[in-house]
PDB file of C-alpha atoms in Angstrom:
ATOM      1  CA  MET A   8      28.114  30.349  80.005  1.00 44.00           C
ATOM      2  CA  GLY A   9      30.236  27.222  80.373  1.00 51.00           C
ATOM      3  CA  ASP A  10      30.656  24.824  83.258  1.00 60.00           C
ATOM      4  CA  LEU A  11      30.934  26.011  86.829  1.00 61.00           C
ATOM      5  CA  VAL A  12      34.200  25.080  88.493  1.00 54.00           C
ATOM      6  CA  SER A  13      33.762  23.269  91.784  1.00 55.00           C
ATOM      7  CA  ASP A  14      36.097  23.636  94.724  1.00 53.00           C
ATOM      8  CA  PRO A  15      37.921  20.307  95.227  1.00 52.00           C
ATOM      9  CA  SER A  16      37.620  20.789  98.994  1.00 56.00           C
ATOM     10  CA  ALA A  17      33.826  20.703  98.601  1.00 54.00           C
ATOM     11  CA  GLY A  18      33.916  16.914  98.309  1.00 61.00           C
ATOM     12  CA  ARG A  19      31.289  15.079  96.288  1.00 63.00           C
ATOM     13  CA  ILE A  20      28.827  17.418  94.608  1.00 70.00           C
ATOM     14  CA  GLY A  21      25.866  15.303  93.535  1.00 75.00           C
ATOM     15  CA  ALA A  22      23.441  15.742  90.690  1.00 85.00           C
ATOM     16  CA  VAL A  23      21.763  19.132  90.477  1.00 88.00           C
ATOM     17  CA  VAL A  24      17.986  18.882  90.890  1.00 91.00           C
ATOM     18  CA  ALA A  25      17.136  22.621  91.015  1.00 94.00           C
ATOM     19  CA  VAL A  26      18.822  25.926  90.204  1.00 95.00           C
ATOM     20  CA  ALA A  27      17.835  29.464  91.192  1.00 96.00           C
ATOM     21  CA  THR A  28      19.589  32.652  90.117  1.00 96.00           C
ATOM     22  CA  ALA A  29      19.645  36.311  91.150  1.00 96.00           C
ATOM     23  CA  VAL A  30      21.760  39.402  90.621  1.00 96.00           C
ATOM     24  CA  VAL A  31      23.310  40.888  93.772  1.00 95.00           C
ATOM     25  CA  ASP A  32      25.024  44.277  93.429  1.00 93.00           C
ATOM     26  CA  GLY A  33      25.432  43.689  89.692  1.00 94.00           C
ATOM     27  CA  SER A  34      26.960  40.229  90.151  1.00 94.00           C
ATOM     28  CA  PRO A  35      25.035  37.173  88.876  1.00 96.00           C
ATOM     29  CA  LYS A  36      24.766  34.420  91.492  1.00 96.00           C
ATOM     30  CA  ALA A  37      23.260  30.945  91.528  1.00 95.00           C
ATOM     31  CA  VAL A  38      22.207  28.513  94.215  1.00 95.00           C
ATOM     32  CA  THR A  39      21.837  24.831  93.439  1.00 93.00           C
ATOM     33  CA  LEU A  40      19.913  22.057  95.178  1.00 93.00           C
ATOM     34  CA  HIS A  41      21.567  18.654  94.867  1.00 89.00           C
ATOM     35  CA  ASP A  42      20.333  15.075  95.076  1.00 87.00           C
ATOM     36  CA  ASP A  43      21.817  14.796  98.594  1.00 87.00           C
ATOM     37  CA  SER A  44      19.663  17.829  99.639  1.00 89.00           C
ATOM     38  CA  SER A  45      22.688  20.091  99.997  1.00 89.00           C
ATOM     39  CA  VAL A  46      22.401  23.677  98.747  1.00 92.00           C
ATOM     40  CA  ARG A  47      25.470  25.351  97.275  1.00 91.00           C
ATOM     41  CA  ALA A  48      26.316  28.908  96.191  1.00 93.00           C
ATOM     42  CA  TRP A  49      28.035  29.905  92.951  1.00 92.00           C
ATOM     43  CA  CYS A  50      29.358  33.126  91.401  1.00 92.00           C
ATOM     44  CA  LEU A  51      28.318  32.999  87.748  1.00 92.00           C
ATOM     45  CA  ALA A  52      30.539  35.901  86.649  1.00 91.00           C
ATOM     46  CA  GLU A  53      33.664  34.162  87.953  1.00 89.00           C
ATOM     47  CA  GLN A  54      32.310  30.622  87.369  1.00 86.00           C
ATOM     48  CA  GLN A  55      33.400  29.734  90.898  1.00 87.00           C
ATOM     49  CA  TYR A  56      32.010  27.728  93.784  1.00 87.00           C
ATOM     50  CA  GLU A  57      31.362  29.980  96.802  1.00 89.00           C
ATOM     51  CA  GLY A  58      30.392  27.457  99.442  1.00 88.00           C
ATOM     52  CA  LEU A  59      27.927  25.121 101.093  1.00 88.00           C
ATOM     53  CA  VAL A  60      24.783  27.013 102.138  1.00 91.00           C
ATOM     54  CA  ALA A  61      22.739  24.115 103.533  1.00 86.00           C
ATOM     55  CA  PRO A  62      24.196  20.781 104.657  1.00 83.00           C
ATOM     56  CA  LEU A  63      23.299  17.316 103.437  1.00 79.00           C
ATOM     57  CA  THR A  64      20.120  15.757 104.827  1.00 75.00           C
ATOM     58  CA  HIS A  65      18.679  12.256 104.962  1.00 68.00           C
ATOM     59  CA  GLY A  66      15.300  10.525 105.197  1.00 65.00           C
ATOM     60  CA  ASN A  67      12.202  12.679 105.544  1.00 67.00           C
ATOM     61  CA  GLN A  68      14.400  15.783 105.987  1.00 76.00           C
ATOM     62  CA  GLN A  69      15.102  15.772 102.242  1.00 85.00           C
ATOM     63  CA  ARG A  70      14.835  19.161 100.533  1.00 88.00           C
ATOM     64  CA  VAL A  71      12.759  19.029  97.360  1.00 90.00           C
ATOM     65  CA  SER A  72      12.324  22.633  96.234  1.00 93.00           C
ATOM     66  CA  LEU A  73      14.472  25.743  95.928  1.00 95.00           C
ATOM     67  CA  THR A  74      14.050  29.384  94.989  1.00 95.00           C
ATOM     68  CA  ALA A  75      16.125  32.517  95.554  1.00 96.00           C
ATOM     69  CA  ALA A  76      15.547  36.249  95.967  1.00 95.00           C
ATOM     70  CA  VAL A  77      17.421  39.372  96.906  1.00 96.00           C
ATOM     71  CA  VAL A  78      16.068  40.737 100.187  1.00 93.00           C
ATOM     72  CA  GLY A  79      17.552  43.922 101.617  1.00 92.00           C
ATOM     73  CA  GLY A  80      20.474  43.640  99.209  1.00 93.00           C
ATOM     74  CA  ARG A  81      21.316  40.091 100.355  1.00 93.00           C
ATOM     75  CA  LEU A  82      20.793  36.857  98.448  1.00 95.00           C
ATOM     76  CA  VAL A  83      18.542  34.407 100.260  1.00 94.00           C
ATOM     77  CA  ALA A  84      17.550  30.897  99.258  1.00 94.00           C
ATOM     78  CA  ILE A  85      14.252  29.313 100.285  1.00 94.00           C
ATOM     79  CA  THR A  86      14.060  25.532 100.520  1.00 92.00           C
ATOM     80  CA  GLY A  87      11.100  23.236 101.108  1.00 91.00           C
ATOM     81  CA  GLY A  88      11.242  19.637 102.291  1.00 88.00           C
ATOM     82  CA  TRP A  89       9.103  16.515 102.357  1.00 82.00           C
ATOM     83  CA  GLU A  90       8.429  16.937 106.072  1.00 81.00           C
ATOM     84  CA  GLY A  91       6.757  20.310 105.400  1.00 84.00           C
ATOM     85  CA  GLN A  92       9.517  22.581 106.685  1.00 85.00           C
ATOM     86  CA  VAL A  93      10.340  25.707 104.709  1.00 89.00           C
ATOM     87  CA  GLN A  94      13.621  27.436 105.546  1.00 89.00           C
ATOM     88  CA  ARG A  95      15.305  30.689 104.552  1.00 91.00           C
ATOM     89  CA  TRP A  96      19.078  30.606 104.043  1.00 91.00           C
ATOM     90  CA  ASP A  97      21.415  33.610 104.042  1.00 92.00           C
ATOM     91  CA  VAL A  98      23.560  32.702 101.040  1.00 92.00           C
ATOM     92  CA  ALA A  99      26.339  35.239 101.699  1.00 87.00           C
ATOM     93  CA  ALA A 100      26.722  34.072 105.311  1.00 87.00           C
ATOM     94  CA  LEU A 101      26.362  30.397 104.265  1.00 81.00           C
ATOM     95  CA  HIS A 102      23.872  29.485 107.015  1.00 70.00           C
ATOM     96  CA  ALA A 103      20.167  29.279 107.842  1.00 70.00           C
ATOM     97  CA  SER A 104      18.570  32.625 108.616  1.00 69.00           C
ATOM     98  CA  ASP A 105      15.486  31.220 110.273  1.00 61.00           C
ATOM     99  CA  GLU A 106      12.533  28.950 109.704  1.00 59.00           C
ATOM    100  CA  VAL A 107       9.950  30.668 107.526  1.00 63.00           C
ATOM    101  CA  CYS A 108       7.112  28.291 108.324  1.00 61.00           C
ATOM    102  CA  ALA A 109       6.432  24.681 109.106  1.00 57.00           C
ATOM    103  CA  THR A 110       3.422  22.566 108.292  1.00 58.00           C
ATOM    104  CA  ASP A 111       2.454  19.019 109.030  1.00 54.00           C
ATOM    105  CA  ARG A 112       1.794  18.341 105.366  1.00 55.00           C
ATOM    106  CA  PRO A 113       4.401  17.148 102.868  1.00 51.00           C
ATOM    107  CA  HIS A 114       5.320  19.310  99.878  1.00 46.00           C
ATOM    108  CA  ARG A 115       6.036  18.558  96.259  1.00 49.00           C
ATOM    109  CA  SER A 116       8.567  20.590  94.340  1.00 46.00           C
ATOM    110  CA  GLY A 117       6.907  23.663  92.867  1.00 48.00           C
ATOM    111  CA  VAL A 118       3.470  22.708  94.200  1.00 41.00           C
ATOM    112  CA  GLY A 119       1.894  23.203  97.605  1.00 40.00           C
ATOM    113  CA  PRO A 120       0.438  20.463  99.816  1.00 41.00           C
ATOM    114  CA  ARG A 121      -2.201  18.208  98.289  1.00 39.00           C
ATOM    115  CA  HIS A 122      -4.645  16.691 100.741  1.00 38.00           C
ATOM    116  CA  GLY A 123      -1.872  16.033 103.251  1.00 42.00           C
ATOM    117  CA  ARG A 124      -0.546  13.028 101.324  1.00 41.00           C
ATOM    118  CA  ARG A 125       2.621  12.454  99.367  1.00 43.00           C
ATOM    119  CA  ARG A 126       2.167  11.702  95.730  1.00 45.00           C
ATOM    120  CA  GLN A 127       3.701   8.373  94.815  1.00 45.00           C
ATOM    121  CA  PRO A 128       6.168   8.548  91.935  1.00 50.00           C
ATOM    122  CA  SER A 129       4.948   7.202  88.615  1.00 50.00           C
ATOM    123  CA  PRO A 130       6.747   4.204  87.158  1.00 53.00           C
ATOM    124  CA  PRO A 131       9.151   5.097  84.334  1.00 55.00           C
ATOM    125  CA  ARG A 132       7.701   5.058  80.840  1.00 57.00           C
ATOM    126  CA  HIS A 133       9.540   3.187  78.145  1.00 55.00           C
ATOM    127  CA  ARG A 134       9.488   4.382  74.552  1.00 53.00           C
ATOM    128  CA  ARG A 135       9.189   1.870  71.778  1.00 52.00           C
TER     129      ARG A 135
END
């Protein structure tokens, strides 16, 4: 498919930590979650940046999971964060639609809450 072309006005676009794709009206789209917790929209057919969907976050507001779906003909992104908040984002409008749910338990990417505690990251393994 090739590299996506970012919009220079978008500023720094950090490392991609998750990607979700969907087809809207025959056009392939992608949303990406970045290491600064921002969520960005892309047109895969044109290989173009479409805009910032969700702004940068800090601290316990960090987004850690992302998925996308077409609902009523519109692309929506769903994000989950360490603080337990799950949000729905209207990708075409480039803003939050509403809060889907909130819990008092932290989430791990791709996995639901586990006993209300955050899993500590494992130390890196070194190969010999």
